[in-house]
Amino acid sequence: MPSLPGDGTREAARRWLVHLRIADVSRVRTLFTHHPRYADLTPVQYAEGLEWLRRSDLVSPSGRPAVHVGESLSLSGTAVPHVLWNDEDDDRRRATGTAGESCLLALLRQAGMASVEHVAAVSDAFGYDIAATTPLEEHLHLEVKATTDPTRLVVHLSRHESEVMSADPRWVMGVVLVGSDGAALHIATVSRPWLLSAIPQDRSQRGRWESARLAVPPDALRPGLIMEGGKSVLPGGSSASRGVWGMADEAESDWPRAEARLRPTASATGGGKALPTWR
């Protein structure tokens, strides 16, 4: 999980929550950029504040706030309602991620892999969570993303994970829908070509993106856990079914041809004014 933002970014986030109740993102951004009342914070802090809210699901994809922040709180202060920085929510998200990794570790071992190692428990430097080897000595480097929301799939990709993905053909992103009991309800693989097309690009040498929030469309998902080359490494029962994240049945999937039609949605945070390019 990302660390708690600084005071300026938290104040920017609070301002977004106040003004998004009455205007859309574009108009509020214009207000923050041009009105002298809000010039005490930088455009970068406003951008980081909005992205933190989106990552925390406190602002919906359509730009509506999920919590109410009263106007009585001073816009010049740094006090933020406790609901914005709820440790229980952070713990819950962390538990979901841990459950997703545990589920895939168990399923890979049950599938008869020659070796399965939870490398994320050793270090974040690998750029993926699980290293596995098939009985035929095929290697899999699995980055695991987990969620409890079956209606939409939003994943967060760090720059390091992105760089490892770009250089390592064995890197695969597996996504897990975790049930209330911590078990894996559904599993799918995110299209690698889509991910490569969706990651942001730095626009200036003065800044660079450090993390990206990616809204994954149904056409970028394939049921089950699929290695590069199309080989499935899990039993057929461990796959996503119709309706989860908007997916069609596996038999109806047209992934290779669909990739040419995809229009990624991404947002970047961290490091100066490096903004994503997409569409």
Tab-separated table of C-alpha atoms in Angstrom:
chain	number	residue	atom	x	y	z
A	1	MET	CA	0.000	0.000	0.000
A	2	PRO	CA	1.172	3.538	-0.697
A	3	SER	CA	2.346	5.478	2.345
A	4	LEU	CA	0.220	8.246	3.838
A	5	PRO	CA	0.526	11.393	1.684
A	6	GLY	CA	2.169	14.550	3.019
A	7	ASP	CA	0.236	17.434	4.561
A	8	GLY	CA	-0.036	19.371	1.299
A	9	THR	CA	-1.354	16.398	-0.648
A	10	ARG	CA	-3.843	15.589	2.121
A	11	GLU	CA	-5.130	19.146	2.118
A	12	ALA	CA	-5.416	18.986	-1.677
A	13	ALA	CA	-7.409	15.756	-1.318
A	14	ARG	CA	-9.753	17.388	1.180
A	15	ARG	CA	-10.366	20.293	-1.199
A	16	TRP	CA	-11.183	17.887	-4.009
A	17	LEU	CA	-13.785	16.170	-1.808
A	18	VAL	CA	-15.395	19.497	-0.950
A	19	HIS	CA	-15.638	20.854	-4.494
A	20	LEU	CA	-16.424	17.633	-6.375
A	21	ARG	CA	-19.824	17.688	-4.687
A	22	ILE	CA	-20.816	20.627	-6.914
A	23	ALA	CA	-18.577	20.461	-10.009
A	24	ASP	CA	-16.784	17.944	-12.197
A	25	VAL	CA	-13.056	17.167	-12.164
A	26	SER	CA	-12.213	19.459	-15.077
A	27	ARG	CA	-13.888	22.517	-13.553
A	28	VAL	CA	-12.449	21.919	-10.098
A	29	ARG	CA	-8.965	21.508	-11.558
A	30	THR	CA	-9.388	24.832	-13.363
A	31	LEU	CA	-10.458	26.462	-10.097
A	32	PHE	CA	-7.415	25.139	-8.267
A	33	THR	CA	-5.094	26.183	-11.094
A	34	HIS	CA	-6.304	29.764	-11.616
A	35	HIS	CA	-7.946	31.052	-8.431
A	36	PRO	CA	-5.474	32.801	-6.102
A	37	ARG	CA	-7.250	31.363	-3.056
A	38	TYR	CA	-5.840	27.925	-3.907
A	39	ALA	CA	-2.362	28.989	-5.042
A	40	ASP	CA	-0.774	27.887	-1.752
A	41	LEU	CA	-0.618	24.346	-3.141
A	42	THR	CA	1.063	23.275	-6.390
A	43	PRO	CA	-0.620	21.596	-9.375
A	44	VAL	CA	1.399	18.484	-8.565
A	45	GLN	CA	-0.044	18.351	-5.047
A	46	TYR	CA	-3.567	18.711	-6.427
A	47	ALA	CA	-2.894	15.940	-8.949
A	48	GLU	CA	-1.434	13.680	-6.258
A	49	GLY	CA	-4.355	14.412	-3.934
A	50	LEU	CA	-6.893	13.386	-6.567
A	51	GLU	CA	-4.994	10.246	-7.472
A	52	TRP	CA	-4.726	9.244	-3.801
A	53	LEU	CA	-8.509	9.589	-3.508
A	54	ARG	CA	-9.023	7.451	-6.601
A	55	ARG	CA	-6.611	4.781	-5.411
A	56	SER	CA	-8.417	4.732	-2.071
A	57	ASP	CA	-11.849	4.541	-3.780
A	58	LEU	CA	-12.860	7.810	-2.112
A	59	VAL	CA	-13.567	9.307	-5.532
A	60	SER	CA	-15.441	7.204	-8.081
A	61	PRO	CA	-14.234	6.649	-11.676
A	62	SER	CA	-16.830	9.237	-12.755
A	63	GLY	CA	-15.327	11.808	-10.373
A	64	ARG	CA	-17.905	11.753	-7.580
A	65	PRO	CA	-16.779	11.806	-3.921
A	66	ALA	CA	-17.608	8.737	-1.843
A	67	VAL	CA	-17.549	10.625	1.468
A	68	HIS	CA	-18.931	13.975	2.586
A	69	VAL	CA	-16.591	16.680	3.856
A	70	GLY	CA	-18.298	19.725	5.350
A	71	GLU	CA	-17.446	23.251	4.287
A	72	SER	CA	-16.985	24.147	7.963
A	73	LEU	CA	-13.443	22.762	7.866
A	74	SER	CA	-10.876	25.440	7.011
A	75	LEU	CA	-9.448	25.094	3.514
A	76	SER	CA	-6.178	26.559	4.764
A	77	GLY	CA	-5.721	23.954	7.445
A	78	THR	CA	-4.253	20.483	7.205
A	79	ALA	CA	-6.895	18.727	9.308
A	80	VAL	CA	-8.499	15.898	7.357
A	81	PRO	CA	-11.508	13.885	8.547
A	82	HIS	CA	-10.448	10.563	10.013
A	83	VAL	CA	-12.515	8.695	7.452
A	84	LEU	CA	-9.973	9.702	4.789
A	85	TRP	CA	-7.085	8.026	6.548
A	86	ASN	CA	-8.766	5.013	8.078
A	87	ASP	CA	-6.162	2.481	9.173
A	88	GLU	CA	-8.808	-0.240	9.101
A	89	ASP	CA	-9.369	0.354	5.383
A	90	ASP	CA	-5.639	0.138	4.730
A	91	ASP	CA	-5.457	-3.085	6.735
A	92	ARG	CA	-8.413	-4.484	4.806
A	93	ARG	CA	-6.814	-3.764	1.431
A	94	ARG	CA	-3.530	-5.231	2.601
A	95	ALA	CA	-5.331	-8.369	3.791
A	96	THR	CA	-7.040	-8.716	0.401
A	97	GLY	CA	-3.678	-8.564	-1.368
A	98	THR	CA	-2.178	-11.129	0.991
A	99	ALA	CA	-5.172	-13.429	0.510
A	100	GLY	CA	-4.831	-13.210	-3.279
A	101	GLU	CA	-1.177	-14.182	-3.145
A	102	SER	CA	-1.870	-17.034	-0.701
A	103	CYS	CA	-4.642	-18.401	-2.920
A	104	LEU	CA	-2.449	-18.483	-6.023
A	105	LEU	CA	0.459	-20.003	-4.108
A	106	ALA	CA	-1.803	-22.839	-2.977
A	107	LEU	CA	-3.383	-23.347	-6.412
A	108	LEU	CA	-0.017	-23.444	-8.181
A	109	ARG	CA	1.252	-26.049	-5.736
A	110	GLN	CA	-1.906	-28.106	-6.178
A	111	ALA	CA	-1.475	-27.872	-9.958
A	112	GLY	CA	1.761	-29.867	-9.702
A	113	MET	CA	4.317	-27.154	-10.420
A	114	ALA	CA	7.911	-28.279	-10.012
A	115	SER	CA	8.623	-25.318	-7.744
A	116	VAL	CA	6.674	-22.407	-6.293
A	117	GLU	CA	8.349	-19.581	-4.367
A	118	HIS	CA	6.748	-16.549	-2.732
A	119	VAL	CA	9.513	-14.098	-3.624
A	120	ALA	CA	7.525	-11.043	-2.455
A	121	ALA	CA	7.954	-12.343	1.095
A	122	VAL	CA	11.715	-12.003	0.602
A	123	SER	CA	11.971	-8.664	-1.205
A	124	ASP	CA	10.052	-6.181	-3.360
A	125	ALA	CA	13.063	-5.947	-5.660
A	126	PHE	CA	11.931	-8.821	-7.882
A	127	GLY	CA	9.093	-6.827	-9.455
A	128	TYR	CA	6.670	-9.741	-9.108
A	129	ASP	CA	5.201	-11.806	-6.265
A	130	ILE	CA	5.563	-15.492	-7.163
A	131	ALA	CA	8.202	-17.461	-9.089
A	132	ALA	CA	7.108	-20.871	-10.352
A	133	THR	CA	8.500	-23.589	-12.598
A	134	THR	CA	6.445	-26.162	-14.504
A	135	PRO	CA	7.441	-29.847	-14.750
A	136	LEU	CA	8.709	-29.000	-18.257
A	137	GLU	CA	11.097	-26.381	-16.810
A	138	GLU	CA	8.987	-23.430	-18.030
A	139	HIS	CA	9.338	-20.414	-15.778
A	140	LEU	CA	6.539	-18.124	-14.580
A	141	HIS	CA	7.017	-14.803	-12.812
A	142	LEU	CA	3.621	-13.873	-11.451
A	143	GLU	CA	2.533	-10.418	-10.302
A	144	VAL	CA	-0.655	-10.830	-8.234
A	145	LYS	CA	-3.414	-8.230	-7.952
A	146	ALA	CA	-6.422	-8.938	-5.730
A	147	THR	CA	-9.803	-7.305	-5.234
A	148	THR	CA	-13.154	-7.964	-3.568
A	149	ASP	CA	-15.092	-6.034	-6.246
A	150	PRO	CA	-16.547	-8.277	-9.010
A	151	THR	CA	-18.008	-5.350	-10.994
A	152	ARG	CA	-14.824	-3.562	-12.087
A	153	LEU	CA	-11.109	-4.243	-12.077
A	154	VAL	CA	-8.652	-1.500	-11.135
A	155	VAL	CA	-4.992	-2.425	-10.590
A	156	HIS	CA	-2.015	-0.386	-9.464
A	157	LEU	CA	1.306	-0.894	-11.191
A	158	SER	CA	4.572	0.504	-9.870
A	159	ARG	CA	7.260	1.767	-12.207
A	160	HIS	CA	9.564	-1.029	-11.069
A	161	GLU	CA	6.932	-3.665	-11.846
A	162	SER	CA	6.414	-2.054	-15.244
A	163	GLU	CA	10.128	-2.081	-16.041
A	164	VAL	CA	10.432	-5.736	-15.028
A	165	MET	CA	7.401	-6.605	-17.177
A	166	SER	CA	8.931	-4.854	-20.192
A	167	ALA	CA	12.223	-6.752	-19.856
A	168	ASP	CA	10.996	-10.179	-18.680
A	169	PRO	CA	8.901	-12.306	-21.092
A	170	ARG	CA	8.048	-14.681	-18.241
A	171	TRP	CA	6.269	-11.899	-16.280
A	172	VAL	CA	2.490	-12.372	-16.029
A	173	MET	CA	-0.169	-10.420	-14.146
A	174	GLY	CA	-2.779	-12.618	-12.479
A	175	VAL	CA	-5.848	-11.078	-10.832
A	176	VAL	CA	-7.876	-12.703	-8.069
A	177	LEU	CA	-11.402	-12.004	-6.886
A	178	VAL	CA	-11.241	-12.716	-3.152
A	179	GLY	CA	-14.357	-13.827	-1.289
A	180	SER	CA	-15.397	-12.849	2.225
A	181	ASP	CA	-13.743	-16.027	3.538
A	182	GLY	CA	-10.416	-15.166	1.908
A	183	ALA	CA	-10.769	-17.806	-0.818
A	184	ALA	CA	-10.264	-17.183	-4.529
A	185	LEU	CA	-13.642	-16.928	-6.238
A	186	HIS	CA	-12.308	-16.140	-9.697
A	187	ILE	CA	-8.940	-15.816	-11.400
A	188	ALA	CA	-7.979	-14.156	-14.660
A	189	THR	CA	-4.897	-12.985	-16.552
A	190	VAL	CA	-4.412	-9.415	-17.757
A	191	SER	CA	-3.243	-9.079	-21.352
A	192	ARG	CA	0.443	-8.248	-21.429
A	193	PRO	CA	0.195	-6.245	-24.707
A	194	TRP	CA	-2.618	-4.203	-23.153
A	195	LEU	CA	-0.543	-3.475	-20.069
A	196	LEU	CA	2.396	-2.391	-22.215
A	197	SER	CA	0.109	-0.051	-24.148
A	198	ALA	CA	-1.533	1.334	-21.001
A	199	ILE	CA	1.464	2.289	-18.890
A	200	PRO	CA	2.163	6.052	-18.813
A	201	GLN	CA	5.030	7.768	-20.593
A	202	ASP	CA	7.222	10.459	-19.038
A	203	ARG	CA	6.794	13.807	-20.753
A	204	SER	CA	9.661	15.692	-19.148
A	205	GLN	CA	13.155	14.991	-17.874
A	206	ARG	CA	12.215	16.999	-14.776
A	207	GLY	CA	9.794	14.380	-13.533
A	208	ARG	CA	8.765	10.776	-13.953
A	209	TRP	CA	5.781	8.665	-13.044
A	210	GLU	CA	6.226	6.232	-10.160
A	211	SER	CA	2.874	4.442	-9.986
A	212	ALA	CA	-0.094	4.036	-12.298
A	213	ARG	CA	-3.748	3.239	-11.696
A	214	LEU	CA	-5.094	1.122	-14.564
A	215	ALA	CA	-8.783	0.479	-15.210
A	216	VAL	CA	-8.708	-2.903	-16.976
A	217	PRO	CA	-11.407	-3.420	-19.641
A	218	PRO	CA	-13.047	-6.847	-20.078
A	219	ASP	CA	-11.342	-7.382	-23.448
A	220	ALA	CA	-7.944	-7.241	-21.721
A	221	LEU	CA	-8.801	-10.207	-19.464
A	222	ARG	CA	-8.584	-13.926	-20.117
A	223	PRO	CA	-10.069	-16.501	-17.702
A	224	GLY	CA	-7.596	-18.589	-15.753
A	225	LEU	CA	-3.857	-18.154	-15.339
A	226	ILE	CA	-2.205	-18.038	-18.763
A	227	MET	CA	1.523	-18.049	-19.435
A	228	GLU	CA	3.163	-16.201	-22.316
A	229	GLY	CA	2.412	-18.326	-25.374
A	230	GLY	CA	-1.114	-19.224	-24.248
A	231	LYS	CA	-0.506	-22.185	-21.937
A	232	SER	CA	-2.872	-22.478	-18.959
A	233	VAL	CA	-1.185	-23.452	-15.702
A	234	LEU	CA	-4.282	-23.939	-13.531
A	235	PRO	CA	-7.178	-26.402	-13.753
A	236	GLY	CA	-10.160	-25.156	-15.773
A	237	GLY	CA	-12.258	-24.766	-12.636
A	238	SER	CA	-10.017	-22.001	-11.328
A	239	SER	CA	-11.090	-19.369	-13.843
A	240	ALA	CA	-13.373	-16.381	-14.022
A	241	SER	CA	-16.988	-16.836	-15.086
A	242	ARG	CA	-19.428	-14.711	-17.041
A	243	GLY	CA	-20.124	-11.319	-15.511
A	244	VAL	CA	-17.032	-11.030	-13.301
A	245	TRP	CA	-15.302	-7.743	-14.260
A	246	GLY	CA	-17.537	-7.704	-17.338
A	247	MET	CA	-15.888	-10.795	-18.824
A	248	ALA	CA	-17.522	-13.118	-21.325
A	249	ASP	CA	-17.225	-16.891	-21.111
A	250	GLU	CA	-13.804	-18.259	-22.038
A	251	ALA	CA	-15.264	-19.912	-25.115
A	252	GLU	CA	-16.428	-16.510	-26.328
A	253	SER	CA	-13.109	-14.785	-25.662
A	254	ASP	CA	-11.473	-13.178	-28.690
A	255	TRP	CA	-8.410	-11.829	-26.919
A	256	PRO	CA	-5.820	-11.680	-29.740
A	257	ARG	CA	-8.056	-9.717	-32.112
A	258	ALA	CA	-9.579	-7.641	-29.331
A	259	GLU	CA	-6.194	-6.234	-28.309
A	260	ALA	CA	-6.037	-4.162	-31.483
A	261	ARG	CA	-9.229	-2.348	-30.422
A	262	LEU	CA	-8.286	-1.581	-26.821
A	263	ARG	CA	-8.064	2.002	-25.612
A	264	PRO	CA	-6.260	1.979	-22.235
A	265	THR	CA	-7.259	4.130	-19.291
A	266	ALA	CA	-4.355	5.014	-17.015
A	267	SER	CA	-3.269	7.634	-14.545
A	268	ALA	CA	0.163	8.286	-13.095
A	269	THR	CA	1.331	9.675	-9.786
A	270	GLY	CA	4.616	10.686	-8.292
A	271	GLY	CA	7.606	12.687	-9.473
A	272	GLY	CA	7.065	16.166	-10.864
A	273	LYS	CA	4.711	16.733	-13.779
A	274	ALA	CA	5.153	13.447	-15.619
A	275	LEU	CA	1.662	12.824	-16.948
A	276	PRO	CA	0.302	9.719	-18.683
A	277	THR	CA	-0.373	9.571	-22.383
A	278	TRP	CA	-3.235	7.440	-23.585
A	279	ARG	CA	-6.088	7.196	-26.079
